[in-house]
N, CA, C and O atoms as a MOPAC input file, in Angstrom:
PM7 MOZYME 1SCF
protein

 N     24.13000 1     8.46600 1    -4.06300 1
 C     22.90600 1     8.32000 1    -5.34000 1
 C     21.81300 1     9.13100 1    -4.96800 1
 O     21.33200 1     8.77700 1    -3.89200 1
 N     21.12800 1    10.32400 1    -5.61400 1
 C     20.15700 1    10.97800 1    -5.61100 1
 C     18.27300 1    10.22900 1    -5.61800 1
 O     18.04000 1     9.35800 1    -6.45600 1
 N     17.51400 1    10.52500 1    -4.97800 1
 C     16.46000 1     9.53300 1    -4.91900 1
 C     15.88700 1    10.05500 1    -5.76200 1
 O     16.16800 1    11.24900 1    -5.86600 1
 N     14.64900 1     9.40800 1    -6.95200 1
 C     13.82700 1    10.28800 1    -7.49300 1
 C     12.90800 1    11.93200 1    -7.12400 1
 O     12.81700 1    13.02900 1    -7.67500 1
 N     12.46400 1    11.39800 1    -6.11000 1
 C     12.08400 1    12.71800 1    -4.96200 1
 C     13.28300 1    14.12100 1    -5.44600 1
 O     13.08700 1    15.26500 1    -5.85700 1
 N     14.00600 1    13.65900 1    -5.27000 1
 C     15.19000 1    14.83700 1    -4.48200 1
 C     15.30700 1    15.38400 1    -6.22000 1
 O     15.47600 1    16.59100 1    -6.39400 1
 N     15.23600 1    14.72000 1    -7.11000 1
 C     15.73800 1    14.46600 1    -8.21200 1
 C     14.39000 1    15.57300 1    -8.80300 1
 O     14.71700 1    16.55900 1    -9.46400 1
 N     13.08700 1    15.33900 1    -8.53800 1
 C     12.20800 1    15.77600 1    -9.21000 1
 C     11.79000 1    17.43700 1    -8.66100 1
 O     11.22400 1    18.36000 1    -9.24600 1
 N     12.32600 1    17.31500 1    -7.35500 1
 C     12.90200 1    18.77100 1    -6.00000 1
 C     13.13600 1    19.45900 1    -7.60300 1
 O     12.39800 1    20.09700 1    -8.35300 1
 N     14.79000 1    18.89500 1    -7.70700 1
 C     15.53400 1    19.47300 1    -8.24600 1
 C     15.05900 1    20.68900 1    -9.56800 1
 O     15.35100 1    21.86700 1    -9.77300 1
 N     13.93800 1    19.37200 1   -10.47900 1
 C     14.08700 1    19.81600 1   -11.81400 1
 C     12.70800 1    20.38700 1   -11.62800 1
 O     12.11900 1    20.33900 1   -12.70800 1
 N     11.70900 1    21.08700 1   -10.35300 1
 C     11.07200 1    21.32200 1   -10.43700 1
 C     11.25000 1    23.04300 1   -10.23500 1
 O     10.95200 1    23.79500 1   -11.16300 1
 N     11.71600 1    23.51500 1    -9.05000 1
 C     12.47900 1    24.13200 1    -8.21100 1
 C     13.98600 1    25.27300 1    -9.35300 1
 O     13.72600 1    26.37400 1    -9.83900 1
 N     15.01100 1    24.75800 1    -9.45100 1
 C     16.01100 1    25.30600 1    -9.98100 1
 C     15.08200 1    25.52000 1   -11.43800 1
 O     14.32500 1    24.84600 1   -12.13600 1
 N     15.65100 1    26.89100 1   -11.41100 1
 C     15.39800 1    27.86300 1   -12.88700 1
 C     16.20400 1    27.45100 1   -14.37100 1
 O     15.92200 1    27.99400 1   -15.44000 1
 N     17.05200 1    26.59400 1   -14.24200 1
 C     18.01200 1    26.56000 1   -15.08200 1
 C     17.26100 1    25.54900 1   -15.91400 1
 O     17.76700 1    25.22900 1   -16.99000 1
 N     15.69700 1    24.81000 1   -15.41600 1
 C     15.38300 1    23.59600 1   -16.42300 1
 C     13.96000 1    23.63800 1   -16.27200 1
 O     13.54100 1    24.30800 1   -15.32800 1
 N     13.25500 1    23.14500 1   -16.90000 1
 C     11.84600 1    23.54300 1   -16.96300 1
 C     11.39100 1    22.43100 1   -16.68300 1
 O     11.64000 1    21.45400 1   -17.38900 1
 N     10.78200 1    22.37700 1   -15.80600 1
 C      9.75500 1    21.06500 1   -15.81900 1
 C      9.10700 1    20.63700 1   -17.17400 1
 O      9.28200 1    19.61100 1   -17.83100 1
 N      8.64300 1    21.26500 1   -17.30500 1
 C      6.78700 1    20.99400 1   -18.62000 1
 C      7.98000 1    20.14000 1   -19.83500 1
 O      7.42900 1    19.30200 1   -20.54900 1
 N      9.39800 1    20.32400 1   -20.03900 1
 C      9.85000 1    18.69600 1   -20.24200 1
 C     11.17300 1    17.66500 1   -19.82600 1
 O     12.25100 1    17.23300 1   -20.23600 1
 N     10.39700 1    17.63600 1   -18.90700 1
 C     10.33700 1    15.76700 1   -17.89500 1
 C      8.58400 1    15.16900 1   -18.16400 1
 O      7.50000 1    15.73400 1   -18.30700 1
 N      9.07700 1    13.66000 1   -18.12900 1
 C      8.44700 1    13.14300 1   -17.68000 1
 C      8.95600 1    11.73100 1   -17.31000 1
 O      9.94400 1    11.00800 1   -17.43900 1
 N      7.85500 1    11.75100 1   -16.83600 1
 C      7.95700 1    10.36700 1   -15.05500 1
 C      7.16200 1     8.81500 1   -15.71200 1
 O      5.99500 1     8.47900 1   -15.91400 1
 N      8.34300 1     8.23600 1   -15.86900 1
 C      7.77600 1     6.61100 1   -16.26100 1
 C      7.21800 1     5.76100 1   -14.57500 1
 O      8.06400 1     5.69500 1   -13.68400 1
 N      6.37500 1     5.41900 1   -14.42500 1
 C      5.27900 1     4.62900 1   -13.51200 1
 C      5.42400 1     3.49500 1   -13.60900 1
 O      5.74800 1     2.92800 1   -14.65300 1
 N      5.20800 1     2.95400 1   -12.52800 1
 C      4.24000 1     1.33900 1   -12.57800 1
 C      2.63700 1     1.90400 1   -12.28700 1
 O      2.50700 1     2.70500 1   -11.36200 1
 N      1.68700 1     1.58400 1   -12.89500 1
 C      0.22600 1     1.89500 1   -12.70400 1
 C      0.08800 1     0.54700 1   -13.18800 1
 O      0.42800 1     0.08100 1   -14.27600 1
 N     -0.69100 1    -0.22500 1   -11.80100 1
 C     -1.84800 1    -1.17900 1   -11.76300 1
 C     -2.76900 1    -1.12700 1   -12.42400 1
 O     -3.79300 1    -0.53100 1   -12.09100 1
 N     -2.58100 1    -1.88700 1   -13.77400 1
 C     -4.38100 1    -2.40400 1   -14.40800 1
 C     -4.20100 1    -1.13800 1   -15.68500 1
 O     -5.22400 1    -0.74300 1   -16.24300 1
 N     -2.77800 1    -0.53600 1   -16.09400 1
 C     -2.60000 1     0.62800 1   -17.37200 1
 C     -1.93100 1    -0.73800 1   -18.37500 1
 O     -1.29500 1    -1.69300 1   -17.93000 1
 N     -2.32000 1    -0.46900 1   -19.92100 1
 C     -1.49700 1    -1.77600 1   -20.18800 1
 C     -0.43700 1    -2.02600 1   -19.94400 1
 O      0.16200 1    -0.95900 1   -19.80800 1
 N      0.72800 1    -3.51200 1   -19.67400 1
 C      1.53100 1    -3.24000 1   -19.94000 1
 C      1.99100 1    -2.91700 1   -17.78500 1
 O      3.05900 1    -3.39700 1   -17.40500 1
 N      1.51300 1    -2.50400 1   -17.21100 1
 C      0.83800 1    -1.86600 1   -15.79300 1
 C      1.82800 1    -0.93700 1   -15.96500 1
 O      2.34100 1    -1.34800 1   -14.92400 1
 N      2.93700 1     0.35000 1   -16.47300 1
 C      3.05000 1     1.98100 1   -16.91600 1
 C      2.48600 1     2.56300 1   -17.32700 1
 O      1.54200 1     2.36300 1   -18.09200 1
 N      2.97600 1     3.59000 1   -16.87100 1
 C      1.95600 1     4.86000 1   -17.48300 1
 C      3.85000 1     5.71200 1   -17.32300 1
 O      4.93900 1     5.49000 1   -16.79400 1
 N      2.94500 1     7.03700 1   -18.46300 1
 C      3.75500 1     8.80500 1   -17.65300 1
 C      4.01200 1     9.25100 1   -18.00500 1
 O      4.52000 1     9.14100 1   -19.12100 1
 N      3.82900 1    10.58400 1   -17.05500 1
 C      3.35900 1    12.00100 1   -17.30400 1
 C      3.98500 1    12.91700 1   -17.20700 1
 O      4.82300 1    12.87800 1   -16.30500 1
 N      3.92500 1    13.97100 1   -17.91400 1
 C      4.84800 1    15.16300 1   -18.25300 1
 C      4.84200 1    16.19500 1   -16.92100 1
 O      3.87300 1    16.10100 1   -16.16800 1
 N      5.39700 1    16.71200 1   -16.75500 1
 C      5.79100 1    17.51800 1   -15.83000 1
 C      4.85600 1    18.42500 1   -16.07300 1
 O      4.47400 1    18.88900 1   -14.99900 1
 N      4.14500 1    19.03800 1   -17.24500 1
 C      2.97900 1    19.94900 1   -16.85800 1
 C      2.22300 1    19.50900 1   -16.69600 1
 O      1.33400 1    20.07400 1   -17.33300 1
 N      1.61000 1    18.18500 1   -15.82700 1
 C      0.16700 1    17.38000 1   -15.58100 1
 C      0.89900 1    16.98000 1   -13.86000 1
 O      0.21200 1    16.65400 1   -12.89200 1
 N      1.67900 1    17.05200 1   -13.86100 1
 C      2.43800 1    16.71100 1   -12.39900 1
 C      2.21900 1    18.75500 1   -11.23200 1
 O      2.74700 1    19.85100 1   -11.41900 1
 N      1.20100 1    18.24400 1   -10.17300 1
 C      0.80600 1    18.84700 1    -9.34500 1
 C      1.50800 1    19.44100 1    -8.20100 1
 O      1.84200 1    20.59200 1    -7.91700 1
 N      1.62000 1    18.36800 1    -7.66700 1
 C      2.63700 1    18.75200 1    -6.27200 1
 C      3.61900 1    17.08400 1    -6.29900 1
 O      3.49500 1    15.98400 1    -6.83700 1
 N      4.42600 1    17.65400 1    -5.52100 1
 C      5.95600 1    16.37700 1    -5.11000 1
 C      5.24800 1    17.00700 1    -3.87000 1
 O      5.29600 1    18.16300 1    -3.45100 1
 N      4.26700 1    15.40900 1    -3.18900 1
 C      4.18900 1    15.77100 1    -2.12000 1
 C      5.11200 1    14.91600 1    -1.49800 1
 O      5.61400 1    14.04300 1    -2.20500 1
 N      5.56400 1    15.02000 1     0.14600 1
 C      7.02500 1    14.18100 1     0.44000 1
 C      6.78100 1    12.65800 1     0.56100 1
 O      7.65300 1    11.79400 1     0.65400 1
 N      5.53900 1    12.49500 1     0.54600 1
 C      5.32600 1    10.17800 1    -0.41700 1
 C      5.33200 1    10.07200 1    -1.63800 1
 O      5.77700 1     9.09600 1    -2.24100 1
 N      4.70800 1    11.33200 1    -2.28000 1
 C      3.85100 1    10.50900 1    -4.01300 1
 C      3.67700 1    12.23300 1    -4.47700 1
 O      3.48400 1    13.19900 1    -3.73800 1
 N      3.85400 1    12.17500 1    -6.22400 1
 C      3.47800 1    12.78300 1    -6.73600 1
 C      2.40000 1    12.59400 1    -7.29400 1
 O      1.92800 1    11.57000 1    -7.78700 1
 N      1.74100 1    14.30500 1    -7.15200 1
 C     -0.02300 1    14.18800 1    -7.36500 1
 C      0.51900 1    14.09100 1    -8.54900 1
 O      1.73800 1    14.18500 1    -8.69000 1
 N     -0.54900 1    13.83200 1    -9.85200 1
 C      0.05200 1    13.85300 1   -11.17400 1
 C     -2.23400 1    13.91000 1   -11.92100 1
 O     -3.06100 1    13.03400 1   -11.67000 1
 N     -2.47500 1    15.12400 1   -12.70100 1
 C     -3.84300 1    15.35600 1   -13.19200 1
 C     -3.54000 1    14.31200 1   -14.10400 1
 O     -2.76900 1    14.26200 1   -15.06200 1
 N     -4.41800 1    13.38200 1   -13.53200 1
 C     -5.02700 1    12.09000 1   -14.73100 1
 C     -6.68700 1    12.78300 1   -15.37200 1
 O     -7.67700 1    12.08200 1   -15.58500 1
 N     -6.63800 1    13.76400 1   -15.50400 1
 C     -8.06300 1    14.00000 1   -16.73000 1
 C     -9.60300 1    14.33200 1   -16.13000 1
 O    -10.18900 1    15.40200 1   -16.29000 1
 N    -10.01800 1    13.38400 1   -15.54000 1
 C    -11.13000 1    12.94800 1   -13.89100 1
 C    -10.99800 1    13.06600 1   -13.22900 1
 O    -11.91700 1    13.51900 1   -12.54700 1
 N     -9.07100 1    12.68300 1   -12.31700 1
 C     -8.67400 1    13.20500 1   -11.12200 1
 C     -7.82400 1    13.51100 1   -10.73300 1
 O     -7.65900 1    14.69800 1   -11.01400 1
 N     -7.19000 1    13.19300 1   -10.27100 1
 C     -5.89600 1    13.71800 1    -9.87700 1
 C     -5.30900 1    12.59900 1    -8.92000 1
 O     -5.07600 1    13.14100 1    -7.83900 1
 N     -5.01100 1    11.38800 1    -8.88900 1
 C     -3.82100 1    10.62000 1    -9.49200 1
 C     -2.66900 1    10.72900 1    -8.48600 1
 O     -1.99500 1    11.75000 1    -8.62300 1
 N     -2.22900 1     9.73600 1    -7.31400 1
 C     -1.34900 1     9.66500 1    -6.30600 1
 C     -0.29300 1     8.91600 1    -6.74700 1
 O     -0.52800 1     7.74000 1    -7.02600 1
 N      0.82800 1     9.33900 1    -6.87200 1
 C      1.89800 1     7.93100 1    -7.73400 1
 C      3.23900 1     7.70200 1    -6.50400 1
 O      4.37600 1     8.13600 1    -6.68800 1
 N      2.94600 1     7.18900 1    -5.67400 1
 C      4.24800 1     6.99200 1    -4.24600 1
 C      5.48300 1     6.83800 1    -4.92800 1
 O      5.27200 1     6.42700 1    -6.06900 1
 N      6.83100 1     7.02300 1    -4.65500 1
 C      7.46600 1     7.71300 1    -5.91900 1
 C      8.29600 1     6.45000 1    -5.43900 1
 O      9.42200 1     6.56300 1    -5.92400 1
 N      8.20800 1     5.41200 1    -4.76000 1
 C      8.90600 1     3.84500 1    -4.81600 1
 C      8.14300 1     3.21000 1    -6.46600 1
 O      8.31500 1     2.08600 1    -6.93800 1
 N      7.30600 1     4.34100 1    -7.06100 1
 C      6.43300 1     3.44000 1    -8.35300 1
 C      7.42500 1     4.27700 1    -9.50800 1
 O      7.59000 1     4.02400 1   -10.70200 1
 N      7.93100 1     5.22300 1    -8.77200 1
 C      8.54900 1     5.48700 1   -10.62100 1
 C     10.12300 1     4.86500 1   -10.43100 1
 O     10.98300 1     4.73600 1    -9.56000 1
 N      9.82800 1     4.50400 1   -12.19600 1
 C     10.66000 1     3.88200 1   -13.13300 1
 C     11.79600 1     4.40300 1   -13.75100 1
 O     12.90400 1     3.91200 1   -13.96600 1
 N     11.21900 1     5.68600 1   -14.04000 1
 C     12.65100 1     5.45800 1   -14.83800 1
 C     12.10200 1     7.54100 1   -15.44200 1
 O     10.97700 1     7.68400 1   -15.92000 1
 N     12.96600 1     8.71500 1   -15.31200 1
 C     12.91700 1    10.05200 1   -15.58500 1
 C     13.51600 1    10.34100 1   -16.74300 1
 O     14.35100 1     9.57200 1   -17.21800 1
 N     13.15800 1    11.50700 1   -17.35400 1
 C     13.82900 1    11.71600 1   -19.42700 1
 C     13.39600 1    12.88400 1   -18.61400 1
 O     12.51700 1    12.95900 1   -17.75600 1
 N     14.39900 1    13.97800 1   -19.18600 1
 C     14.79900 1    15.30700 1   -19.78500 1
 C     15.14300 1    15.58000 1   -21.09900 1
 O     16.17600 1    15.71800 1   -21.75300 1
 N     13.98200 1    15.61200 1   -21.27000 1
 C     14.27700 1    16.42200 1   -23.28100 1
 C     14.39900 1    14.98500 1   -23.81400 1
 O     15.14700 1    14.50400 1   -24.66500 1
 N     13.56100 1    14.51900 1   -23.15200 1
 C     14.27400 1    13.06000 1   -23.81400 1
 C     14.88400 1    12.13900 1   -23.58800 1
 O     14.60500 1    11.04300 1   -24.07400 1
 N     16.06300 1    12.38000 1   -22.64100 1
 C     16.89200 1    11.56400 1   -22.58600 1
 C     17.03000 1    11.09000 1   -20.81600 1
 O     17.34500 1    11.88700 1   -19.93300 1
 N     16.75700 1     9.83100 1   -20.62500 1
 C     16.79300 1     9.28500 1   -19.75700 1
 C     18.00800 1    10.26800 1   -18.28100 1
 O     19.08900 1    10.71800 1   -18.66100 1
 N     17.74400 1    10.37200 1   -17.33600 1
 C     18.47100 1    11.25500 1   -16.68100 1
 C     18.26600 1    10.05700 1   -14.93200 1
 O     19.08900 1     9.88200 1   -14.03300 1
 N     16.95200 1     9.52600 1   -15.08000 1
 C     17.69400 1     8.42200 1   -13.62900 1
 C     16.52100 1     7.21800 1   -13.82100 1
 O     15.30400 1     7.32900 1   -13.96900 1
 N     17.13900 1     6.36800 1   -13.77500 1
 C     16.08800 1     5.18400 1   -13.81100 1
 C     16.39000 1     3.93200 1   -12.28400 1
 O     17.32700 1     3.71700 1   -11.51500 1
 N     15.44000 1     3.55400 1   -12.42000 1
 C     15.73200 1     2.47200 1   -11.21900 1
 C     16.10300 1     0.94000 1   -12.10400 1
 O     15.95900 1     0.54400 1   -13.26100 1
 N     16.70600 1     0.32900 1   -10.69400 1
 C     17.35100 1    -1.48300 1   -11.08700 1
 C     16.57900 1    -1.87100 1   -11.24100 1
 O     15.57900 1    -1.23400 1   -10.91100 1
 N     16.37900 1    -3.37900 1   -11.93600 1
 C     15.95900 1    -3.84800 1   -11.82800 1
 C     15.76900 1    -4.69100 1    -9.84300 1
 O     14.99100 1    -5.50400 1    -9.34400 1
 N     16.25700 1    -4.36200 1    -9.63100 1
 C     16.52900 1    -4.89400 1    -8.04300 1
 C     16.27900 1    -4.02300 1    -7.51000 1
 O     16.85300 1    -2.94100 1    -7.63100 1
 N     14.92800 1    -4.37900 1    -6.44300 1
 C     14.53500 1    -3.22700 1    -5.53900 1
 C     14.85900 1    -1.93100 1    -5.09000 1
 O     15.98600 1    -2.14500 1    -4.64600 1
 N     14.61100 1    -0.55700 1    -4.87300 1
 C     15.28900 1     0.04000 1    -3.60000 1
 C     16.66800 1     0.63500 1    -4.69200 1
 O     17.59300 1     1.28900 1    -4.21000 1
 N     16.61000 1     0.30900 1    -6.07600 1
 C     18.43500 1     0.61200 1    -6.17600 1
 C     17.74200 1     1.19500 1    -6.82800 1
 O     16.58500 1     0.77700 1    -6.87800 1
 N     18.16700 1     2.67100 1    -7.79800 1
 C     17.69000 1     3.84700 1    -8.12700 1
 C     19.31600 1     3.82800 1    -8.74900 1
 O     20.15400 1     2.92900 1    -8.67800 1
 N     19.41400 1     5.39700 1    -9.47900 1
 C     20.66300 1     5.66500 1   -10.45600 1
 C     20.58500 1     6.38000 1   -11.36100 1
 O     19.93900 1     6.18300 1   -12.39000 1
 N     21.25000 1     7.32200 1   -11.08300 1
 C     21.91900 1     8.74200 1   -12.28900 1
 C     22.53900 1     8.42100 1   -12.99800 1
 O     23.07800 1     7.31500 1   -12.96500 1
 N     22.71800 1     9.39000 1   -14.03300 1
 C     23.36800 1     9.38200 1   -14.94000 1
 C     24.55600 1     9.41000 1   -14.47500 1
 O     24.56700 1    10.06100 1   -13.43000 1
 N     26.03000 1     8.83000 1   -14.88200 1
 C     27.27900 1     9.17700 1   -14.04100 1
 C     28.14500 1    10.52200 1   -14.21300 1
 O     28.17700 1    10.85100 1   -15.39900 1
 N     28.70700 1    11.21000 1   -13.54600 1
 C     29.41200 1    12.04900 1   -12.88100 1
 C     29.92800 1    12.38500 1   -14.72100 1
 O     30.39900 1    11.68100 1   -15.61400 1
 N     29.48700 1    13.96000 1   -14.59200 1
 C     30.05300 1    14.05500 1   -15.97300 1
 C     29.14500 1    13.86900 1   -17.68000 1
 O     29.44100 1    14.17900 1   -18.83400 1
 N     27.73800 1    13.08400 1   -16.90600 1
 C     27.29100 1    13.65700 1   -17.75400 1
 C     26.57300 1    14.95600 1   -17.83600 1
 O     26.41800 1    15.65000 1   -16.83100 1
 N     26.02300 1    15.38700 1   -19.29000 1
 C     25.43400 1    16.88700 1   -19.12200 1
 C     24.65100 1    16.61800 1   -20.31600 1
 O     24.63700 1    15.81200 1   -21.24600 1
 N     23.81900 1    17.92000 1   -19.78100 1
 C     22.20600 1    18.07200 1   -20.34400 1
 C     22.39200 1    19.47400 1   -20.60200 1
 O     22.69800 1    20.35500 1   -19.79800 1
 N     22.11700 1    19.57700 1   -22.10100 1
 C     21.62900 1    21.41300 1   -22.87100 1
 C     19.96000 1    21.45700 1   -22.06400 1
 O     19.11400 1    20.71200 1   -21.57000 1
 N     20.20200 1    22.70000 1   -22.31900 1
 C     18.98400 1    23.55200 1   -21.97300 1
 C     19.57900 1    24.97300 1   -22.09900 1
 O     20.60700 1    25.62900 1   -21.92900 1
 N     17.69100 1    25.07200 1   -22.69200 1
 C     18.28100 1    26.80200 1   -23.02000 1
 C     19.90000 1    26.96900 1   -24.06200 1
 O     20.55300 1    28.00900 1   -24.15600 1
 N     20.09400 1    26.18900 1   -24.45400 1
 C     21.41500 1    26.77100 1   -25.34100 1
 C     22.92800 1    26.63300 1   -24.52200 1
 O     24.05800 1    27.01000 1   -24.83400 1
 N     22.35600 1    25.86400 1   -23.25500 1
 C     23.92500 1    26.19200 1   -22.65300 1
 C     24.13500 1    24.47700 1   -22.09900 1
 O     23.22800 1    23.68200 1   -21.85400 1
 N     25.43500 1    24.27100 1   -22.01800 1
 C     24.91000 1    23.18800 1   -20.99400 1
 C     25.64600 1    22.96900 1   -19.56800 1
 O     26.69600 1    23.54200 1   -19.27800 1
 N     25.00000 1    22.11500 1   -18.76100 1
 C     24.87500 1    22.27000 1   -17.14900 1
 C     25.33600 1    20.87600 1   -16.85400 1
 O     24.84500 1    19.83200 1   -17.28500 1
 N     26.48400 1    21.04600 1   -15.95200 1
 C     26.98000 1    19.08200 1   -14.59200 1
 C     25.28700 1    18.49700 1   -14.71300 1
 O     24.53100 1    19.46800 1   -14.67000 1
 N     24.75600 1    17.56400 1   -14.80900 1
 C     23.99400 1    17.21300 1   -14.65900 1
 C     24.05000 1    17.16200 1   -12.89700 1
 O     23.80900 1    18.15900 1   -12.21700 1
 N     24.23800 1    16.46000 1   -12.59300 1
 C     24.96500 1    16.39400 1   -11.23500 1
 C     25.43200 1    17.32600 1    -9.92400 1
 O     26.04500 1    16.81100 1    -8.98800 1

């Protein structure tokens, strides 16, 4: 099972993916519904313990354990189960289209 951090690193560094097409949904205490989302273009850094997001007036540091779902082109490619510490990727064989070609996600 791939962690949210490892998946984000792959999406960021693999030239076959466009990180601006990524959306990260995460727990954000005090936000409406205690949830927020960040587009890949607003992610400033993928540090070892957290991601840095440009929040407009400041840089928000969000720990990876708060990430609930990662989408690519609007499709969920990773989400955390209801049980603490459990994350899952799409099953083997899930394919995502990038630049007119299909790639095996895993």
